[in-house]
Short mmCIF file of N, CA and C in Angstrom, two decimals:
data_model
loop_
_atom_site.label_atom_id
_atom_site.label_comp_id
_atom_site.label_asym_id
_atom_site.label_seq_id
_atom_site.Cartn_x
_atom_site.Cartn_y
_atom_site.Cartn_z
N UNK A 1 16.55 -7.49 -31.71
CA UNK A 1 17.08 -6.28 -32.27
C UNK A 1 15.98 -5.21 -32.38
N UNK A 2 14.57 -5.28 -32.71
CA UNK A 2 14.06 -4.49 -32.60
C UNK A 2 13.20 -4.29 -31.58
N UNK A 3 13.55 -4.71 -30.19
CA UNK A 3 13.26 -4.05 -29.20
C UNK A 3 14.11 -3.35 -28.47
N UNK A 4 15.29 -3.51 -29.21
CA UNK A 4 16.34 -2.62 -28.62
C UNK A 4 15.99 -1.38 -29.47
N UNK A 5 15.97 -1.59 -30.63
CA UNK A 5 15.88 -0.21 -31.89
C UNK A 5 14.56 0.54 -30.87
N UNK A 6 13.58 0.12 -30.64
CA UNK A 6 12.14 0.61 -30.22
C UNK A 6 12.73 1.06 -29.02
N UNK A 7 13.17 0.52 -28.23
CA UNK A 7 13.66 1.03 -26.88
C UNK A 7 14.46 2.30 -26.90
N UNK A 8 15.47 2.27 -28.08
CA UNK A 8 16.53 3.52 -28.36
C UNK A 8 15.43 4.53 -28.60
N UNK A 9 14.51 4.10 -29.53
CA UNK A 9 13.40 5.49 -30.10
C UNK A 9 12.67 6.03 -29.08
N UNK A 10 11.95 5.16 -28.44
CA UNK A 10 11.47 5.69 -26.93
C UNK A 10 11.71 6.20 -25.90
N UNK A 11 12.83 5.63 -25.53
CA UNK A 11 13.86 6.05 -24.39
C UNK A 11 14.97 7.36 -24.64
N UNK A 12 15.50 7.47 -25.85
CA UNK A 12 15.93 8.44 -26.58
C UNK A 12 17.45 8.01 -26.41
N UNK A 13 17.71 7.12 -24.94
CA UNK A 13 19.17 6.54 -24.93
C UNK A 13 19.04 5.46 -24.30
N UNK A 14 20.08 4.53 -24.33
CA UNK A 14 20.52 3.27 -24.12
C UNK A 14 20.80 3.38 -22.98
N UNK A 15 19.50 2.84 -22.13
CA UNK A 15 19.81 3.45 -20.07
C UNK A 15 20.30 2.42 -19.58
N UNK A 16 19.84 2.22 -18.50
CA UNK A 16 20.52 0.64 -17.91
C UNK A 16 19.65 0.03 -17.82
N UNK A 17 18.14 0.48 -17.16
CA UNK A 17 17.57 -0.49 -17.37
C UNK A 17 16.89 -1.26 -18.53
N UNK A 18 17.36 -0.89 -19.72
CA UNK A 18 16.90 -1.26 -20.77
C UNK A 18 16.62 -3.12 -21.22
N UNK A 19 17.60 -3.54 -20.79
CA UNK A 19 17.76 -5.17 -20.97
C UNK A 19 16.43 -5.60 -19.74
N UNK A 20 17.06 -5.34 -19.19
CA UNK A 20 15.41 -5.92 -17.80
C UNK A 20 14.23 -5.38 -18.32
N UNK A 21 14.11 -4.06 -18.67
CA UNK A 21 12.57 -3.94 -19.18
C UNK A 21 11.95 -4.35 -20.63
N UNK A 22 12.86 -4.74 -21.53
CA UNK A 22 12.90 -5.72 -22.85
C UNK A 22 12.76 -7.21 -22.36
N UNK A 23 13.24 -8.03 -21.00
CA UNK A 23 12.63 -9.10 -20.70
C UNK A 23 11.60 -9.14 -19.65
N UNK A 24 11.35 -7.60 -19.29
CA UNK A 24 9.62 -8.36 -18.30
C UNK A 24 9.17 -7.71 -19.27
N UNK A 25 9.00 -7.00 -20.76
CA UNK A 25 8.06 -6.96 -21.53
C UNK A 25 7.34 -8.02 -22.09
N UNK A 26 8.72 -8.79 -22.50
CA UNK A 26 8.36 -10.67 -23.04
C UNK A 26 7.49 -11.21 -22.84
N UNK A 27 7.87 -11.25 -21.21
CA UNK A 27 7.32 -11.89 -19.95
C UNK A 27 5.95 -11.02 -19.94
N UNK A 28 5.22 -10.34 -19.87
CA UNK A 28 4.67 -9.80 -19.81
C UNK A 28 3.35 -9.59 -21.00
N UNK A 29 4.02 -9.91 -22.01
CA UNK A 29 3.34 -10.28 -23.55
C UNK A 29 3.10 -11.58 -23.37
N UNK A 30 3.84 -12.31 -22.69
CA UNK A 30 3.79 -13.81 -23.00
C UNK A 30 2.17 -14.18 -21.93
N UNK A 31 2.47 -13.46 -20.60
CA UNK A 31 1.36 -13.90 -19.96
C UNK A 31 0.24 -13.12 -20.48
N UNK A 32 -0.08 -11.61 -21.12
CA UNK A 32 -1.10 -11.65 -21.07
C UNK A 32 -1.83 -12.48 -22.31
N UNK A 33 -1.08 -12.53 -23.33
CA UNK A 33 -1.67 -13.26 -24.36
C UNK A 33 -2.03 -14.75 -23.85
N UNK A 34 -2.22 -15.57 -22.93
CA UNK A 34 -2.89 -16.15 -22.30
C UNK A 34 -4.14 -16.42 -21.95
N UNK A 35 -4.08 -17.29 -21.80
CA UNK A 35 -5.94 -17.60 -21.08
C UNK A 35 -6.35 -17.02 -20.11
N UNK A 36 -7.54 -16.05 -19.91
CA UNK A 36 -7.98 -15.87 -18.85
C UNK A 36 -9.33 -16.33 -18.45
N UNK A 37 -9.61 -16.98 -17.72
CA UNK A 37 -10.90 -17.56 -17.61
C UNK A 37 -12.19 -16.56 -17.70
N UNK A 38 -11.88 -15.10 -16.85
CA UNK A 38 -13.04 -14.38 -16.77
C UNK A 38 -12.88 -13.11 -17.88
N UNK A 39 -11.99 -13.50 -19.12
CA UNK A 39 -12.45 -13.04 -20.07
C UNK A 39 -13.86 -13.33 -21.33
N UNK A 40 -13.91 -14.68 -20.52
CA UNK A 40 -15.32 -15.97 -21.06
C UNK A 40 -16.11 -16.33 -20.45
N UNK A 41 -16.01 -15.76 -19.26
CA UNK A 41 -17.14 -16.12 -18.62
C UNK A 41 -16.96 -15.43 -17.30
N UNK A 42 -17.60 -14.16 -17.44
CA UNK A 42 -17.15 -12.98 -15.79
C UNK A 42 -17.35 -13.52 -14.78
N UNK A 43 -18.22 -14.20 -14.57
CA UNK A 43 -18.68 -15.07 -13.26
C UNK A 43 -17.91 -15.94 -12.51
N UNK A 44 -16.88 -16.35 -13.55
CA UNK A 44 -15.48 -17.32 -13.09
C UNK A 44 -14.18 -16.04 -12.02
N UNK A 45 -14.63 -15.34 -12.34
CA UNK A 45 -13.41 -14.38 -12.15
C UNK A 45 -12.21 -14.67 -11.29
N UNK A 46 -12.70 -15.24 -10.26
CA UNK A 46 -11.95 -15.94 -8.93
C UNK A 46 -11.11 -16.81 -9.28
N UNK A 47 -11.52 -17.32 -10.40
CA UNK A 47 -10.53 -18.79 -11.55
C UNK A 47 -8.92 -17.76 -11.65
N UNK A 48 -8.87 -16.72 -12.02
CA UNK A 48 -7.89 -15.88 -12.48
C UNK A 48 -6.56 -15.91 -11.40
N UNK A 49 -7.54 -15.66 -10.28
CA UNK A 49 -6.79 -14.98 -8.80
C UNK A 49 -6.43 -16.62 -8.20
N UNK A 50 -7.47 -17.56 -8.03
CA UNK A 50 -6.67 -18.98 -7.75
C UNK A 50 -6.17 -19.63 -8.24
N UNK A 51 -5.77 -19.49 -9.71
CA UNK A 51 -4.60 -19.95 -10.60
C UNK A 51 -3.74 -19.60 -10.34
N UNK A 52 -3.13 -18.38 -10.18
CA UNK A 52 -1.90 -17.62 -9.72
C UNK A 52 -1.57 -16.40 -11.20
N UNK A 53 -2.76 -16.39 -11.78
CA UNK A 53 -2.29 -16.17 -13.26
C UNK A 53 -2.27 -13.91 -12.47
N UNK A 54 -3.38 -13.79 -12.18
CA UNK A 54 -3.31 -12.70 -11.57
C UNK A 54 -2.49 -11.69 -10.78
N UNK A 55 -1.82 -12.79 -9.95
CA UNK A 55 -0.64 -12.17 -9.30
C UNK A 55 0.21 -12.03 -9.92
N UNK A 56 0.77 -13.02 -11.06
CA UNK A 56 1.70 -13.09 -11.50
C UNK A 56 1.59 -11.44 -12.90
N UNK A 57 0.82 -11.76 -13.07
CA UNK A 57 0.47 -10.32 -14.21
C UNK A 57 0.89 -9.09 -13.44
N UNK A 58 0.00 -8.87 -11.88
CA UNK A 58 0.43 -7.76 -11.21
C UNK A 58 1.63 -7.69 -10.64
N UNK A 59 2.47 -8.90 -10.70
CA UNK A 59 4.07 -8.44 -10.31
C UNK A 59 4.72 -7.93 -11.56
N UNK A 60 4.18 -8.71 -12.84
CA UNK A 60 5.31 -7.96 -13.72
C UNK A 60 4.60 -6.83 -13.70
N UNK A 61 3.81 -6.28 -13.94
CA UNK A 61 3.13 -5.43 -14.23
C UNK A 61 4.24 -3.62 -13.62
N UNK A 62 4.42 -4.54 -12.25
CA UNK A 62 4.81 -3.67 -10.98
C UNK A 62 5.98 -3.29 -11.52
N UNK A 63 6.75 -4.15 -12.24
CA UNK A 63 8.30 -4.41 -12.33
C UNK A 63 8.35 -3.70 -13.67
N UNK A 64 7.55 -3.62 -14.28
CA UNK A 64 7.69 -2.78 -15.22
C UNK A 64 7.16 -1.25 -15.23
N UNK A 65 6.33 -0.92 -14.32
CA UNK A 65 6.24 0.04 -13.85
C UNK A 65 7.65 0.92 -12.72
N UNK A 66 7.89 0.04 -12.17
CA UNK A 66 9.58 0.35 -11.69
C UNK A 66 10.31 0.85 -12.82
N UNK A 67 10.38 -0.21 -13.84
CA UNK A 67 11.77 0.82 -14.57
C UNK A 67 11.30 1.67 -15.30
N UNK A 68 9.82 2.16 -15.85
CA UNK A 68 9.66 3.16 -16.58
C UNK A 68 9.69 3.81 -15.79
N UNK A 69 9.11 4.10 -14.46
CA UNK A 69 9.70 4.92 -13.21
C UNK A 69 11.25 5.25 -13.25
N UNK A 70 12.21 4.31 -12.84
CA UNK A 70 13.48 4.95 -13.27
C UNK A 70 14.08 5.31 -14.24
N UNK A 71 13.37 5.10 -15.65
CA UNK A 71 13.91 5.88 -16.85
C UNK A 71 13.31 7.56 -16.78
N UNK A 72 11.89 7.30 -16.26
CA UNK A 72 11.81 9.12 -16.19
C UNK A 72 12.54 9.65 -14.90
N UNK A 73 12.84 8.98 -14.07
CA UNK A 73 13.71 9.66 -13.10
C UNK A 73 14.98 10.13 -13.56
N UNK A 74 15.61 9.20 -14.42
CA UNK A 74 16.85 9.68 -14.73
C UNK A 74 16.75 10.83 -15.70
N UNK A 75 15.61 10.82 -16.42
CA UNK A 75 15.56 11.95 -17.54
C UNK A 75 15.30 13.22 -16.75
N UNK A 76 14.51 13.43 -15.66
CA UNK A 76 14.46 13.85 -15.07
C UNK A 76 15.58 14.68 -14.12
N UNK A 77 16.11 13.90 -13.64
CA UNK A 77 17.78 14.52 -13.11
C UNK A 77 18.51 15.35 -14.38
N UNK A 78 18.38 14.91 -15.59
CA UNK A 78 19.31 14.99 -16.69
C UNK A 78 18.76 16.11 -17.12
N UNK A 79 17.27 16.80 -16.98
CA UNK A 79 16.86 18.22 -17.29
C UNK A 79 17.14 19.10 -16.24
N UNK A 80 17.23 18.15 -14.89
CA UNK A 80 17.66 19.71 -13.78
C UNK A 80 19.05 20.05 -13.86
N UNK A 81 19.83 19.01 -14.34
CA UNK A 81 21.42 19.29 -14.83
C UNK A 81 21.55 20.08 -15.61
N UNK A 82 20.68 19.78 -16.72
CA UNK A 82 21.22 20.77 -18.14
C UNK A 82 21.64 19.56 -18.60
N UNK A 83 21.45 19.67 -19.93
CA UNK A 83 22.05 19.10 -21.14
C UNK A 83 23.26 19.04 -21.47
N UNK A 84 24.12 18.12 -21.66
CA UNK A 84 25.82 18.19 -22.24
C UNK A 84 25.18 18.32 -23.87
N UNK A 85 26.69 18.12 -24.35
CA UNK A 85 26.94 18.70 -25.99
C UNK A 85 26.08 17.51 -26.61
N UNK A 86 26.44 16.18 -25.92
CA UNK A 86 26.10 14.86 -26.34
C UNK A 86 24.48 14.57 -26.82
N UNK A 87 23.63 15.18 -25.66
CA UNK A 87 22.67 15.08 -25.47
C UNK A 87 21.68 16.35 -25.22
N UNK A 88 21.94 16.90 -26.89
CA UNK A 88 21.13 18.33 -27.04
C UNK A 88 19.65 17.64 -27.91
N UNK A 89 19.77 17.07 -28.05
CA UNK A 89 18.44 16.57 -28.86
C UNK A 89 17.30 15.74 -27.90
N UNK A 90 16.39 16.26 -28.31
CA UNK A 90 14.75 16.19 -27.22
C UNK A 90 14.50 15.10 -27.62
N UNK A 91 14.05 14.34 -26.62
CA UNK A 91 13.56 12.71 -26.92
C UNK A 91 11.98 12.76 -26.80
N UNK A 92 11.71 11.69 -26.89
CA UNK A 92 9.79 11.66 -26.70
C UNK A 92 9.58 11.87 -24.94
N UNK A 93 10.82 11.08 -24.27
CA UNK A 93 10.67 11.27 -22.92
C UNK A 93 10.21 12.75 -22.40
N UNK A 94 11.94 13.25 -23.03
CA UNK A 94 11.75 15.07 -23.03
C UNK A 94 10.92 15.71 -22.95
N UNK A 95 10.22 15.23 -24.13
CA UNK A 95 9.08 15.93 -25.15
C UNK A 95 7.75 15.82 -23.86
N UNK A 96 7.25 14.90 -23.76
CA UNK A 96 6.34 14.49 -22.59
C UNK A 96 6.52 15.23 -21.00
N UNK A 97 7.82 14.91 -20.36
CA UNK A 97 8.56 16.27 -19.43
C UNK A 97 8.18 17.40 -19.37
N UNK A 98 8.22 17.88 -20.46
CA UNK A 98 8.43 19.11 -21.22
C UNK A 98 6.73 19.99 -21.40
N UNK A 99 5.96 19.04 -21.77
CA UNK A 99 4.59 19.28 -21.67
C UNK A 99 4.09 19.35 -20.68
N UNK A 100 4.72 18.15 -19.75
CA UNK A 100 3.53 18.28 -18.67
C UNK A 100 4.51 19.38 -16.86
N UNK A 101 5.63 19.90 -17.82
CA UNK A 101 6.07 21.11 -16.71
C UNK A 101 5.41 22.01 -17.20
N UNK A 102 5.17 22.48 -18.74
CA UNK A 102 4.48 23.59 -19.18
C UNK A 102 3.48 23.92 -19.11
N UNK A 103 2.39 22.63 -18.42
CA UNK A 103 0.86 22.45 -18.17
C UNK A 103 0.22 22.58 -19.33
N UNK A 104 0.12 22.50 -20.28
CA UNK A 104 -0.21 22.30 -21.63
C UNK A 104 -1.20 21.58 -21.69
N UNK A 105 -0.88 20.10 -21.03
CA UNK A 105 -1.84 19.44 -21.08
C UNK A 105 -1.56 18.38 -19.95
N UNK A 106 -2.86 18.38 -18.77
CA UNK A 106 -2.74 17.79 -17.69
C UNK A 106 -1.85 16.30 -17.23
N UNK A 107 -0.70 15.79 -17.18
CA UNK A 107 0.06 15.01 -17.50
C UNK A 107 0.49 14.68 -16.10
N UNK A 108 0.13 13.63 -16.05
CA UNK A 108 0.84 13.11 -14.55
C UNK A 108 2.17 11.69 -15.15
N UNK A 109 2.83 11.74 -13.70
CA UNK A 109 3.76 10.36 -14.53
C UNK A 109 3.29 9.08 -14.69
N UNK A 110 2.10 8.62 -13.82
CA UNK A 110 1.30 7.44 -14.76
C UNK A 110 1.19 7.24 -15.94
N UNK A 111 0.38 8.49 -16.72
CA UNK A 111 -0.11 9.05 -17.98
C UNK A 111 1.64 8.76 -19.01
N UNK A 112 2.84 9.03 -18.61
CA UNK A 112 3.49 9.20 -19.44
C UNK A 112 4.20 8.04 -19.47
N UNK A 113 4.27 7.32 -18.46
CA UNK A 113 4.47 5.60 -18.22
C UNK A 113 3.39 4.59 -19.28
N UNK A 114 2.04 5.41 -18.92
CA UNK A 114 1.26 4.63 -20.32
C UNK A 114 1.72 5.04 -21.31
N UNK A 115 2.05 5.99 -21.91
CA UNK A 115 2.25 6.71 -23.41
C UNK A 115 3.86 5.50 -23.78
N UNK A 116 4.87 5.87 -22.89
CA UNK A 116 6.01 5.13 -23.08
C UNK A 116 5.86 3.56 -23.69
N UNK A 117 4.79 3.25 -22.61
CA UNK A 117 4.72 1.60 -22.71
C UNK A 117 3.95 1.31 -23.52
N UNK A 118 3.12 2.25 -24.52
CA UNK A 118 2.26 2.02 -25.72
C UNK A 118 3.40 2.46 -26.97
N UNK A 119 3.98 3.20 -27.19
CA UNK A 119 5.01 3.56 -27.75
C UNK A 119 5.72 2.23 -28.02
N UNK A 120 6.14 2.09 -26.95
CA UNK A 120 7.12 0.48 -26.62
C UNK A 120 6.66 -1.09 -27.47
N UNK A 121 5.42 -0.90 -27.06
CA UNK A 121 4.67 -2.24 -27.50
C UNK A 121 4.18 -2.08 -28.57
N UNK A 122 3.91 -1.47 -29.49
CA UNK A 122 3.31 -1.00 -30.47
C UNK A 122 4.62 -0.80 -31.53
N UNK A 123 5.26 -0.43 -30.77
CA UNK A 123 6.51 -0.37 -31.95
C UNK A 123 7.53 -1.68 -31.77
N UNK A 124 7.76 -2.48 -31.04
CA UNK A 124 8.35 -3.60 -31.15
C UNK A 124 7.14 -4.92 -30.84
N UNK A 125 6.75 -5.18 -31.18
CA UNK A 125 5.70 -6.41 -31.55
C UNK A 125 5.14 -6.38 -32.43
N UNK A 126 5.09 -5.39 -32.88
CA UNK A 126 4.50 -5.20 -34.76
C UNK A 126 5.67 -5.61 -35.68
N UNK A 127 7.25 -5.09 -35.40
CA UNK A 127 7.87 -5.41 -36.01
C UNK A 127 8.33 -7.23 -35.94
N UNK A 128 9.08 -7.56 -34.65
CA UNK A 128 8.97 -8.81 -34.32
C UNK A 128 7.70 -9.69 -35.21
N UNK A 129 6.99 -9.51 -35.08
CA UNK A 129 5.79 -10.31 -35.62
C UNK A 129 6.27 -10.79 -36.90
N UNK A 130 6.67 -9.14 -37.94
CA UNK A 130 7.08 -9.40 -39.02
C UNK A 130 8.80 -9.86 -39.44
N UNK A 131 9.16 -9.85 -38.43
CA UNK A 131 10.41 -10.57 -38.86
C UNK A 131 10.18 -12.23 -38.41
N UNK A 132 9.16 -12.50 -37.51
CA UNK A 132 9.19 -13.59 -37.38
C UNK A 132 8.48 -14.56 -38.13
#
């Protein structure tokens, strides 16, 4: 429940990809909180990449970079449309959009894919923690 609540706050609406990017977050929490060998010893580093632990980080990694990609795409379409009655209120997505068309402050969509996914994780794993 409260990665859906965190997801609604971030996202500003209930998209589609919301359920898939709430389970490769999991997935994604689950592996990095993991062992990494060349966090203990840099010299091992190669331990990481012939475990499979590496790849596997950079696929979710990818896959979650996909759907924050298609959540600003769709927000995106949804500002060159115009706004319905429904959806007059500015989200953080917006808000971020919104800055970095105005040049305000140098903003690429990487930059707002990190902001999202710190937003994201920061606000549902703090809570989780405490309900758990």
């Amino acid at each position: 429940m409260s990665y859906a609540i965190t997801a609604r706050a971030a996202f500003g609406k209930k998209c589609k990809d919301q359920e898939a990017f709430i389970s490769v977050f999991t997935e994604e929490t689950k592996v990095k909180s993991g062992f990494f060998t060349s966090e203990f010893f840099p010299s091992l580093k190669f331990l990481d990449a012939v475990s499979g632990l590496k790849h596997r980080v950079e696929n979710i990694h990818g896959e979650t970079d996909r759907i924050v990609g298609n959540i600003l795409n769709d927000h995106k379409e949804s500002r060159a449309k115009g706004r319905s009655e429904d959806e007059d209120k500015e989200d953080l997505v917006d808000l971020l959009l919104r800055l970095q068309e105005d040049g305000e402050f140098p903003l690429i969509d990487n930059n707002i894919k990190a902001i999202l996914f710190d937003v994201f994780s920061t606000g549902s794993e703090t809570a989780a923690t405490t309900i758990e």
